[in-house]
Amino acid sequence: MYFFNEGGFPKTEGMPVVGVSWRDAVVWCNALNEMLGLEPVYCADEQYQVPLRNAVYETGAEVSGCPLAYSEKAREVDMTSLAKGNIDNPYVNKNSRGYRLPYDYEWEYAARKCSDGSFIPGTNAHVR
């Protein structure tokens, strides 16, 4: 069984889902892989035997406790954990053929590619 924090929602029928957290996306990739008979990508152990199935922090889970700099409420704290194998720092099975989120360099490549085949250079993404 899989547990999602937000789950997202479609704005209108036939449109992409919005409001999905990174945690939920990781758990969804594993759920989709399981449904299709593929190896999970995000795991809680370095042997890749325990797929992450829960995007929600359990009571008593170790979290960083750092204040969020961008928070609207000063009392909110960062609920991420740097513990390896946690939902925020999973073991990633790079040999899995299953669905996963793009790595940062893949995202950068896709974000800079233009429809005419050229690329947006450097840090001036708004200038073409």
PDB file of C-alpha atoms in Angstrom:
ATOM      1  CA  MET A   1       0.000   0.000   0.000  1.00  0.00           C
ATOM      2  CA  TYR A   2       1.214   3.501  -0.841  1.00  0.00           C
ATOM      3  CA  PHE A   3       0.611   6.705   1.137  1.00  0.00           C
ATOM      4  CA  PHE A   4       0.676  10.176  -0.407  1.00  0.00           C
ATOM      5  CA  ASN A   5       0.980  13.524   1.333  1.00  0.00           C
ATOM      6  CA  GLU A   6      -0.951  15.754  -1.073  1.00  0.00           C
ATOM      7  CA  GLY A   7      -1.722  13.602  -4.074  1.00  0.00           C
ATOM      8  CA  GLY A   8      -2.208  16.548  -6.436  1.00  0.00           C
ATOM      9  CA  PHE A   9      -5.305  17.391  -8.397  1.00  0.00           C
ATOM     10  CA  PRO A  10      -6.150  18.163 -12.023  1.00  0.00           C
ATOM     11  CA  LYS A  11      -7.178  21.712 -12.866  1.00  0.00           C
ATOM     12  CA  THR A  12      -9.473  20.463 -15.602  1.00  0.00           C
ATOM     13  CA  GLU A  13     -10.132  17.089 -17.139  1.00  0.00           C
ATOM     14  CA  GLY A  14      -7.411  16.001 -19.540  1.00  0.00           C
ATOM     15  CA  MET A  15      -4.842  18.385 -18.040  1.00  0.00           C
ATOM     16  CA  PRO A  16      -1.700  17.441 -16.084  1.00  0.00           C
ATOM     17  CA  VAL A  17      -1.926  17.014 -12.351  1.00  0.00           C
ATOM     18  CA  VAL A  18      -0.699  19.992 -10.315  1.00  0.00           C
ATOM     19  CA  GLY A  19       0.245  20.450  -6.674  1.00  0.00           C
ATOM     20  CA  VAL A  20       2.317  17.278  -6.406  1.00  0.00           C
ATOM     21  CA  SER A  21       5.212  17.331  -3.943  1.00  0.00           C
ATOM     22  CA  TRP A  22       8.608  15.811  -4.684  1.00  0.00           C
ATOM     23  CA  ARG A  23       7.898  13.173  -2.052  1.00  0.00           C
ATOM     24  CA  ASP A  24       4.590  12.213  -3.673  1.00  0.00           C
ATOM     25  CA  ALA A  25       6.248  12.067  -7.104  1.00  0.00           C
ATOM     26  CA  VAL A  26       8.938   9.687  -5.798  1.00  0.00           C
ATOM     27  CA  VAL A  27       6.323   7.416  -4.213  1.00  0.00           C
ATOM     28  CA  TRP A  28       4.174   7.554  -7.379  1.00  0.00           C
ATOM     29  CA  CYS A  29       7.154   6.480  -9.529  1.00  0.00           C
ATOM     30  CA  ASN A  30       7.611   3.446  -7.285  1.00  0.00           C
ATOM     31  CA  ALA A  31       3.866   2.682  -7.339  1.00  0.00           C
ATOM     32  CA  LEU A  32       3.754   2.898 -11.146  1.00  0.00           C
ATOM     33  CA  ASN A  33       6.825   0.672 -11.417  1.00  0.00           C
ATOM     34  CA  GLU A  34       5.199  -1.910  -9.173  1.00  0.00           C
ATOM     35  CA  MET A  35       1.954  -1.824 -11.195  1.00  0.00           C
ATOM     36  CA  LEU A  36       3.940  -2.400 -14.405  1.00  0.00           C
ATOM     37  CA  GLY A  37       6.184  -5.100 -12.955  1.00  0.00           C
ATOM     38  CA  LEU A  38       9.311  -2.913 -13.055  1.00  0.00           C
ATOM     39  CA  GLU A  39      11.974  -2.534 -10.375  1.00  0.00           C
ATOM     40  CA  PRO A  40      11.421   0.353  -7.952  1.00  0.00           C
ATOM     41  CA  VAL A  41      13.896   3.216  -8.226  1.00  0.00           C
ATOM     42  CA  TYR A  42      13.642   4.873  -4.798  1.00  0.00           C
ATOM     43  CA  CYS A  43      14.423   2.635  -1.838  1.00  0.00           C
ATOM     44  CA  ALA A  44      14.960   2.718   1.915  1.00  0.00           C
ATOM     45  CA  ASP A  45      17.906   0.290   1.788  1.00  0.00           C
ATOM     46  CA  GLU A  46      21.093   0.132  -0.239  1.00  0.00           C
ATOM     47  CA  GLN A  47      20.225  -3.350  -1.552  1.00  0.00           C
ATOM     48  CA  TYR A  48      17.105  -1.850  -3.248  1.00  0.00           C
ATOM     49  CA  GLN A  49      14.806  -4.399  -1.621  1.00  0.00           C
ATOM     50  CA  VAL A  50      12.553  -1.974   0.324  1.00  0.00           C
ATOM     51  CA  PRO A  51      10.842   0.523  -2.004  1.00  0.00           C
ATOM     52  CA  LEU A  52       9.700   3.829  -0.524  1.00  0.00           C
ATOM     53  CA  ARG A  53       5.909   3.706  -0.292  1.00  0.00           C
ATOM     54  CA  ASN A  54       5.107   6.494   2.138  1.00  0.00           C
ATOM     55  CA  ALA A  55       5.436  10.230   1.437  1.00  0.00           C
ATOM     56  CA  VAL A  56       4.086  11.151   4.876  1.00  0.00           C
ATOM     57  CA  TYR A  57       6.335  11.505   7.934  1.00  0.00           C
ATOM     58  CA  GLU A  58       5.501   9.103  10.697  1.00  0.00           C
ATOM     59  CA  THR A  59       5.136  10.304  14.291  1.00  0.00           C
ATOM     60  CA  GLY A  60       8.555  10.470  15.912  1.00  0.00           C
ATOM     61  CA  ALA A  61      10.483  10.523  12.634  1.00  0.00           C
ATOM     62  CA  GLU A  62      13.805  12.348  12.790  1.00  0.00           C
ATOM     63  CA  VAL A  63      13.621  15.612  10.883  1.00  0.00           C
ATOM     64  CA  SER A  64      15.993  18.536  10.549  1.00  0.00           C
ATOM     65  CA  GLY A  65      13.962  21.023  12.600  1.00  0.00           C
ATOM     66  CA  CYS A  66      15.462  23.991  10.708  1.00  0.00           C
ATOM     67  CA  PRO A  67      13.212  27.027  10.254  1.00  0.00           C
ATOM     68  CA  LEU A  68      12.001  27.538   6.709  1.00  0.00           C
ATOM     69  CA  ALA A  69      13.455  30.744   5.319  1.00  0.00           C
ATOM     70  CA  TYR A  70      10.570  31.167   2.876  1.00  0.00           C
ATOM     71  CA  SER A  71       7.827  30.226   5.311  1.00  0.00           C
ATOM     72  CA  GLU A  72       4.793  32.435   5.851  1.00  0.00           C
ATOM     73  CA  LYS A  73       4.682  31.262   9.464  1.00  0.00           C
ATOM     74  CA  ALA A  74       7.866  31.790  11.448  1.00  0.00           C
ATOM     75  CA  ARG A  75       7.183  28.682  13.547  1.00  0.00           C
ATOM     76  CA  GLU A  76       7.157  26.285  10.594  1.00  0.00           C
ATOM     77  CA  VAL A  77      10.183  24.057  10.366  1.00  0.00           C
ATOM     78  CA  ASP A  78      11.822  22.070   7.618  1.00  0.00           C
ATOM     79  CA  MET A  79      10.429  18.535   7.751  1.00  0.00           C
ATOM     80  CA  THR A  80      13.214  17.025   5.657  1.00  0.00           C
ATOM     81  CA  SER A  81      15.620  14.425   6.921  1.00  0.00           C
ATOM     82  CA  LEU A  82      19.112  13.791   5.652  1.00  0.00           C
ATOM     83  CA  ALA A  83      19.079  10.232   6.998  1.00  0.00           C
ATOM     84  CA  LYS A  84      20.003   7.951   4.085  1.00  0.00           C
ATOM     85  CA  GLY A  85      17.064   5.833   2.962  1.00  0.00           C
ATOM     86  CA  ASN A  86      14.516   8.401   4.122  1.00  0.00           C
ATOM     87  CA  ILE A  87      11.885   9.800   1.728  1.00  0.00           C
ATOM     88  CA  ASP A  88      13.978  12.984   1.412  1.00  0.00           C
ATOM     89  CA  ASN A  89      17.249  11.139   0.812  1.00  0.00           C
ATOM     90  CA  PRO A  90      16.434   7.760  -0.754  1.00  0.00           C
ATOM     91  CA  TYR A  91      18.783   5.187  -2.149  1.00  0.00           C
ATOM     92  CA  VAL A  92      18.394   5.519  -5.920  1.00  0.00           C
ATOM     93  CA  ASN A  93      18.674   2.367  -7.993  1.00  0.00           C
ATOM     94  CA  LYS A  94      20.346   3.853 -11.059  1.00  0.00           C
ATOM     95  CA  ASN A  95      20.297   0.466 -12.795  1.00  0.00           C
ATOM     96  CA  SER A  96      16.520   0.176 -12.592  1.00  0.00           C
ATOM     97  CA  ARG A  97      14.623   0.467 -15.884  1.00  0.00           C
ATOM     98  CA  GLY A  98      11.644   1.813 -13.955  1.00  0.00           C
ATOM     99  CA  TYR A  99      10.102   5.272 -14.061  1.00  0.00           C
ATOM    100  CA  ARG A 100      11.926   7.994 -12.128  1.00  0.00           C
ATOM    101  CA  LEU A 101      12.240  11.746 -11.867  1.00  0.00           C
ATOM    102  CA  PRO A 102      14.870  13.394 -14.082  1.00  0.00           C
ATOM    103  CA  TYR A 103      18.327  14.007 -12.633  1.00  0.00           C
ATOM    104  CA  ASP A 104      19.312  17.662 -12.318  1.00  0.00           C
ATOM    105  CA  TYR A 105      21.485  17.596 -15.459  1.00  0.00           C
ATOM    106  CA  GLU A 106      18.622  16.025 -17.460  1.00  0.00           C
ATOM    107  CA  TRP A 107      16.207  18.688 -16.222  1.00  0.00           C
ATOM    108  CA  GLU A 108      18.714  21.434 -17.067  1.00  0.00           C
ATOM    109  CA  TYR A 109      19.155  20.046 -20.585  1.00  0.00           C
ATOM    110  CA  ALA A 110      15.402  19.839 -21.182  1.00  0.00           C
ATOM    111  CA  ALA A 111      14.761  23.304 -19.745  1.00  0.00           C
ATOM    112  CA  ARG A 112      17.366  24.977 -21.971  1.00  0.00           C
ATOM    113  CA  LYS A 113      16.494  23.218 -25.225  1.00  0.00           C
ATOM    114  CA  CYS A 114      14.595  25.413 -27.710  1.00  0.00           C
ATOM    115  CA  SER A 115      12.112  24.183 -30.299  1.00  0.00           C
ATOM    116  CA  ASP A 116      14.507  25.139 -33.129  1.00  0.00           C
ATOM    117  CA  GLY A 117      17.247  22.867 -31.728  1.00  0.00           C
ATOM    118  CA  SER A 118      19.349  25.638 -30.171  1.00  0.00           C
ATOM    119  CA  PHE A 119      20.028  26.064 -26.449  1.00  0.00           C
ATOM    120  CA  ILE A 120      19.637  28.974 -24.050  1.00  0.00           C
ATOM    121  CA  PRO A 121      23.190  29.637 -22.804  1.00  0.00           C
ATOM    122  CA  GLY A 122      24.571  30.289 -19.312  1.00  0.00           C
ATOM    123  CA  THR A 123      22.584  31.856 -16.525  1.00  0.00           C
ATOM    124  CA  ASN A 124      20.717  34.277 -18.791  1.00  0.00           C
ATOM    125  CA  ALA A 125      17.763  31.995 -19.414  1.00  0.00           C
ATOM    126  CA  HIS A 126      15.478  34.991 -20.045  1.00  0.00           C
ATOM    127  CA  VAL A 127      17.734  36.335 -22.832  1.00  0.00           C
ATOM    128  CA  ARG A 128      17.704  34.680 -26.202  1.00  0.00           C
TER     129      ARG A 128
END
